[in-house]
């Protein structure tokens, strides 16, 4: 089974802190994604990466950055946490488009971040 | 640009009755379509997908979905609902090749199954 592991399930951070959310997948997937989920807003894409060291902005990249130095790991960084970044963060991975098995997207369990 | 619509924010159904959660999509070319379920405080779990072939796709926990190309729909169904099916359901679309790497998700439909 594919496993996408988010290292922290619940975090409480102070305003202005630098926050790292880590995500690791064990299926050698090229594509990895970071989403933010808020009530009534669905899933919003923050950043995605289609291969090592490659990254592109999603719909709401402001206040975030990412790092992908190794294929299995995709990190989300909040440069200076603010209260409006309190949310559920979801990491996902998948094979690339055109993959014969249909490029199913697999999600981690999520990281609840509270910024106080 | 590709898009997904889940027209109902919430669906209520009695236990034992059939359920349908609706999804329509827009994408260039033939789509890859997915359904996911999310239980409280958990990530999204993959339920089923349509790639090609039979329009009726069967998935986990007794769920199935019907691909209708002319109506650009991919509705999720189950013949007999369980209280434990109560959760948030997401439909997603992805272009098969040459398109965006990014999957597009609907806003989610909350399914409530009453005892």
GROMACS .gro file of C-alpha atoms in nm:
model
  231
    1UNK     CA    1   0.000   0.000   0.000
    2UNK     CA    2   0.107   0.354  -0.070
    3UNK     CA    3   0.199   0.543   0.239
    4UNK     CA    4   0.214   0.922   0.268
    5UNK     CA    5   0.338   1.021   0.611
    6UNK     CA    6   0.303   1.365   0.761
    7UNK     CA    7   0.538   1.392   1.055
    8UNK     CA    8   0.324   1.609   1.279
    9UNK     CA    9  -0.048   1.561   1.333
   10UNK     CA   10  -0.105   1.851   1.571
   11UNK     CA   11   0.110   2.159   1.615
   12UNK     CA   12   0.068   2.483   1.809
   13UNK     CA   13   0.301   2.765   1.707
   14UNK     CA   14   0.336   3.130   1.794
   15UNK     CA   15   0.285   3.418   1.554
   16UNK     CA   16   0.608   3.496   1.372
   17UNK     CA   17   0.763   3.153   1.417
   18UNK     CA   18   0.907   2.966   1.121
   19UNK     CA   19   0.716   2.639   1.081
   20UNK     CA   20   0.818   2.324   0.893
   21UNK     CA   21   0.564   2.062   0.787
   22UNK     CA   22   0.726   1.744   0.660
   23UNK     CA   23   0.582   1.487   0.423
   24UNK     CA   24   0.735   1.160   0.307
   25UNK     CA   25   0.599   0.910   0.053
   26UNK     CA   26   0.725   0.557  -0.007
   27UNK     CA   27   0.610   0.493  -0.364
   28UNK     CA   28   0.870   0.677  -0.568
   29UNK     CA   29   0.604   0.917  -0.695
   30UNK     CA   30   0.716   1.209  -0.907
   31UNK     CA   31   0.433   1.443  -0.813
   32UNK     CA   32   0.375   1.581  -0.465
   33UNK     CA   33   0.129   1.840  -0.342
   34UNK     CA   34   0.050   2.055  -0.040
   35UNK     CA   35  -0.311   2.155   0.018
   36UNK     CA   36  -0.481   2.359   0.280
   37UNK     CA   37  -0.834   2.265   0.392
   38UNK     CA   38  -1.069   2.510   0.560
   39UNK     CA   39  -1.442   2.469   0.631
   40UNK     CA   40  -1.654   2.575   0.334
   41UNK     CA   41  -1.352   2.633   0.111
   42UNK     CA   42  -1.262   2.276   0.018
   43UNK     CA   43  -0.904   2.192  -0.072
   44UNK     CA   44  -0.685   2.477  -0.189
   45UNK     CA   45  -0.351   2.403  -0.353
   46UNK     CA   46  -0.053   2.582  -0.199
   47UNK     CA   47   0.239   2.436  -0.395
   48UNK     CA   48   0.314   2.130  -0.599
   49UNK     CA   49   0.627   1.960  -0.723
   50UNK     CA   50   0.647   1.745  -1.033
   51UNK     CA   51   0.999   1.620  -0.963
   52UNK     CA   52   1.300   1.667  -0.739
   53UNK     CA   53   1.398   2.032  -0.699
   54UNK     CA   54   1.104   2.132  -0.921
   55UNK     CA   55   0.821   2.331  -0.769
   56UNK     CA   56   0.535   2.546  -0.885
   57UNK     CA   57   0.295   2.777  -0.707
   58UNK     CA   58  -0.061   2.673  -0.658
   59UNK     CA   59  -0.360   2.891  -0.586
   60UNK     CA   60  -0.255   3.033  -0.247
   61UNK     CA   61   0.129   3.036  -0.221
   62UNK     CA   62   0.160   3.364  -0.029
   63UNK     CA   63   0.328   3.317   0.306
   64UNK     CA   64   0.451   2.968   0.217
   65UNK     CA   65   0.753   2.809   0.055
   66UNK     CA   66   0.848   2.450  -0.019
   67UNK     CA   67   1.152   2.231  -0.051
   68UNK     CA   68   1.203   1.908  -0.241
   69UNK     CA   69   1.563   1.795  -0.220
   70UNK     CA   70   1.482   1.424  -0.237
   71UNK     CA   71   1.212   1.251  -0.434
   72UNK     CA   72   1.039   1.104  -0.130
   73UNK     CA   73   1.023   1.421   0.080
   74UNK     CA   74   0.826   1.742   0.027
   75UNK     CA   75   0.841   2.008   0.297
   76UNK     CA   76   0.608   2.302   0.347
   77UNK     CA   77   0.755   2.606   0.519
   78UNK     CA   78   0.565   2.890   0.679
   79UNK     CA   79   0.823   3.167   0.681
   80UNK     CA   80   0.654   3.369   0.955
   81UNK     CA   81   0.341   3.204   1.089
   82UNK     CA   82   0.028   3.413   1.123
   83UNK     CA   83  -0.307   3.340   1.284
   84UNK     CA   84  -0.478   3.322   0.944
   85UNK     CA   85  -0.261   3.022   0.863
   86UNK     CA   86  -0.436   2.819   1.131
   87UNK     CA   87  -0.571   2.529   0.926
   88UNK     CA   88  -0.553   2.163   0.831
   89UNK     CA   89  -0.265   2.094   0.591
   90UNK     CA   90  -0.276   1.792   0.362
   91UNK     CA   91   0.014   1.643   0.171
   92UNK     CA   92  -0.046   1.420  -0.131
   93UNK     CA   93   0.156   1.229  -0.387
   94UNK     CA   94   0.087   1.060  -0.720
   95UNK     CA   95   0.245   0.920  -1.033
   96UNK     CA   96   0.265   1.169  -1.321
   97UNK     CA   97  -0.014   1.222  -1.572
   98UNK     CA   98  -0.025   0.951  -1.831
   99UNK     CA   99   0.087   0.684  -1.586
  100UNK     CA  100  -0.086   0.364  -1.698
  101UNK     CA  101  -0.266   0.302  -1.370
  102UNK     CA  102  -0.440   0.635  -1.379
  103UNK     CA  103  -0.233   0.849  -1.145
  104UNK     CA  104  -0.433   0.813  -0.828
  105UNK     CA  105  -0.354   1.081  -0.571
  106UNK     CA  106  -0.273   0.951  -0.224
  107UNK     CA  107  -0.308   1.166   0.087
  108UNK     CA  108  -0.144   1.179   0.424
  109UNK     CA  109  -0.344   1.197   0.746
  110UNK     CA  110  -0.315   1.574   0.768
  111UNK     CA  111  -0.145   1.819   1.002
  112UNK     CA  112  -0.356   2.046   1.220
  113UNK     CA  113  -0.171   2.371   1.273
  114UNK     CA  114  -0.284   2.629   1.525
  115UNK     CA  115  -0.105   2.965   1.528
  116UNK     CA  116  -0.157   3.167   1.845
  117UNK     CA  117  -0.933   2.482  -1.748
  118UNK     CA  118  -1.069   2.180  -1.572
  119UNK     CA  119  -1.332   2.203  -1.300
  120UNK     CA  120  -1.546   1.990  -1.071
  121UNK     CA  121  -1.884   2.075  -0.926
  122UNK     CA  122  -2.052   1.905  -0.633
  123UNK     CA  123  -2.388   2.079  -0.631
  124UNK     CA  124  -2.496   1.967  -0.285
  125UNK     CA  125  -2.319   2.081   0.029
  126UNK     CA  126  -2.503   1.818   0.229
  127UNK     CA  127  -2.695   1.500   0.157
  128UNK     CA  128  -2.921   1.342   0.416
  129UNK     CA  129  -3.036   0.982   0.387
  130UNK     CA  130  -3.190   0.724   0.617
  131UNK     CA  131  -2.995   0.413   0.701
  132UNK     CA  132  -3.079   0.132   0.462
  133UNK     CA  133  -3.186   0.365   0.183
  134UNK     CA  134  -2.986   0.416  -0.136
  135UNK     CA  135  -2.762   0.718  -0.154
  136UNK     CA  136  -2.631   0.935  -0.436
  137UNK     CA  137  -2.367   1.206  -0.414
  138UNK     CA  138  -2.349   1.412  -0.730
  139UNK     CA  139  -2.047   1.527  -0.928
  140UNK     CA  140  -2.010   1.696  -1.264
  141UNK     CA  141  -1.684   1.786  -1.432
  142UNK     CA  142  -1.527   1.978  -1.714
  143UNK     CA  143  -1.194   1.879  -1.871
  144UNK     CA  144  -1.032   1.867  -2.212
  145UNK     CA  145  -1.017   1.517  -2.348
  146UNK     CA  146  -1.103   1.198  -2.167
  147UNK     CA  147  -1.089   1.240  -1.791
  148UNK     CA  148  -0.955   1.043  -1.502
  149UNK     CA  149  -1.219   1.074  -1.227
  150UNK     CA  150  -1.189   0.995  -0.859
  151UNK     CA  151  -1.394   0.982  -0.540
  152UNK     CA  152  -1.244   1.027  -0.196
  153UNK     CA  153  -1.390   1.006   0.155
  154UNK     CA  154  -1.276   1.203   0.457
  155UNK     CA  155  -1.366   1.112   0.813
  156UNK     CA  156  -1.331   1.375   1.088
  157UNK     CA  157  -0.973   1.481   1.156
  158UNK     CA  158  -0.836   1.243   0.893
  159UNK     CA  159  -0.684   1.272   0.548
  160UNK     CA  160  -0.866   1.185   0.226
  161UNK     CA  161  -0.902   0.816   0.152
  162UNK     CA  162  -0.929   0.692  -0.205
  163UNK     CA  163  -1.262   0.520  -0.279
  164UNK     CA  164  -1.268   0.453  -0.652
  165UNK     CA  165  -1.167   0.584  -0.992
  166UNK     CA  166  -1.271   0.580  -1.354
  167UNK     CA  167  -0.996   0.552  -1.614
  168UNK     CA  168  -1.153   0.381  -1.912
  169UNK     CA  169  -1.382   0.091  -1.996
  170UNK     CA  170  -1.698   0.001  -1.806
  171UNK     CA  171  -1.894   0.310  -1.707
  172UNK     CA  172  -1.991   0.157  -1.372
  173UNK     CA  173  -1.697   0.150  -1.136
  174UNK     CA  174  -1.698  -0.038  -0.808
  175UNK     CA  175  -1.489   0.069  -0.513
  176UNK     CA  176  -1.433   0.032  -0.143
  177UNK     CA  177  -1.702  -0.012   0.125
  178UNK     CA  178  -1.973  -0.104  -0.127
  179UNK     CA  179  -1.960   0.226  -0.314
  180UNK     CA  180  -1.987   0.255  -0.688
  181UNK     CA  181  -1.992   0.539  -0.936
  182UNK     CA  182  -2.132   0.579  -1.284
  183UNK     CA  183  -1.944   0.767  -1.553
  184UNK     CA  184  -2.175   0.946  -1.796
  185UNK     CA  185  -1.980   1.114  -2.074
  186UNK     CA  186  -2.275   1.290  -2.236
  187UNK     CA  187  -2.378   1.448  -1.906
  188UNK     CA  188  -2.016   1.490  -1.787
  189UNK     CA  189  -2.114   1.338  -1.456
  190UNK     CA  190  -1.961   1.087  -1.216
  191UNK     CA  191  -2.215   1.033  -0.938
  192UNK     CA  192  -2.127   0.825  -0.634
  193UNK     CA  193  -2.382   0.567  -0.527
  194UNK     CA  194  -2.447   0.301  -0.267
  195UNK     CA  195  -2.752   0.070  -0.262
  196UNK     CA  196  -2.795   0.072   0.116
  197UNK     CA  197  -2.648   0.345   0.335
  198UNK     CA  198  -2.489   0.283   0.674
  199UNK     CA  199  -2.457   0.530   0.961
  200UNK     CA  200  -2.081   0.473   0.937
  201UNK     CA  201  -2.088   0.615   0.581
  202UNK     CA  202  -2.143   0.959   0.730
  203UNK     CA  203  -1.842   1.161   0.618
  204UNK     CA  204  -1.722   1.425   0.373
  205UNK     CA  205  -1.696   1.311   0.010
  206UNK     CA  206  -1.480   1.470  -0.258
  207UNK     CA  207  -1.492   1.423  -0.633
  208UNK     CA  208  -1.176   1.495  -0.837
  209UNK     CA  209  -1.073   1.510  -1.202
  210UNK     CA  210  -0.734   1.486  -1.365
  211UNK     CA  211  -0.635   1.520  -1.729
  212UNK     CA  212  -0.483   1.190  -1.848
  213UNK     CA  213  -0.188   1.327  -2.042
  214UNK     CA  214  -0.059   1.647  -2.184
  215UNK     CA  215  -0.267   1.838  -1.938
  216UNK     CA  216  -0.216   1.992  -1.602
  217UNK     CA  217  -0.031   1.795  -1.339
  218UNK     CA  218  -0.277   1.930  -1.092
  219UNK     CA  219  -0.587   1.735  -0.993
  220UNK     CA  220  -0.896   1.947  -0.938
  221UNK     CA  221  -1.123   1.871  -0.643
  222UNK     CA  222  -1.482   1.961  -0.578
  223UNK     CA  223  -1.572   2.147  -0.261
  224UNK     CA  224  -1.699   1.835  -0.093
  225UNK     CA  225  -2.040   1.699   0.005
  226UNK     CA  226  -2.122   1.614   0.363
  227UNK     CA  227  -2.316   1.287   0.376
  228UNK     CA  228  -2.528   1.234   0.686
  229UNK     CA  229  -2.689   0.896   0.733
  230UNK     CA  230  -2.962   0.894   0.996
  231UNK     CA  231  -3.032   0.580   1.203
   0.00000   0.00000   0.00000
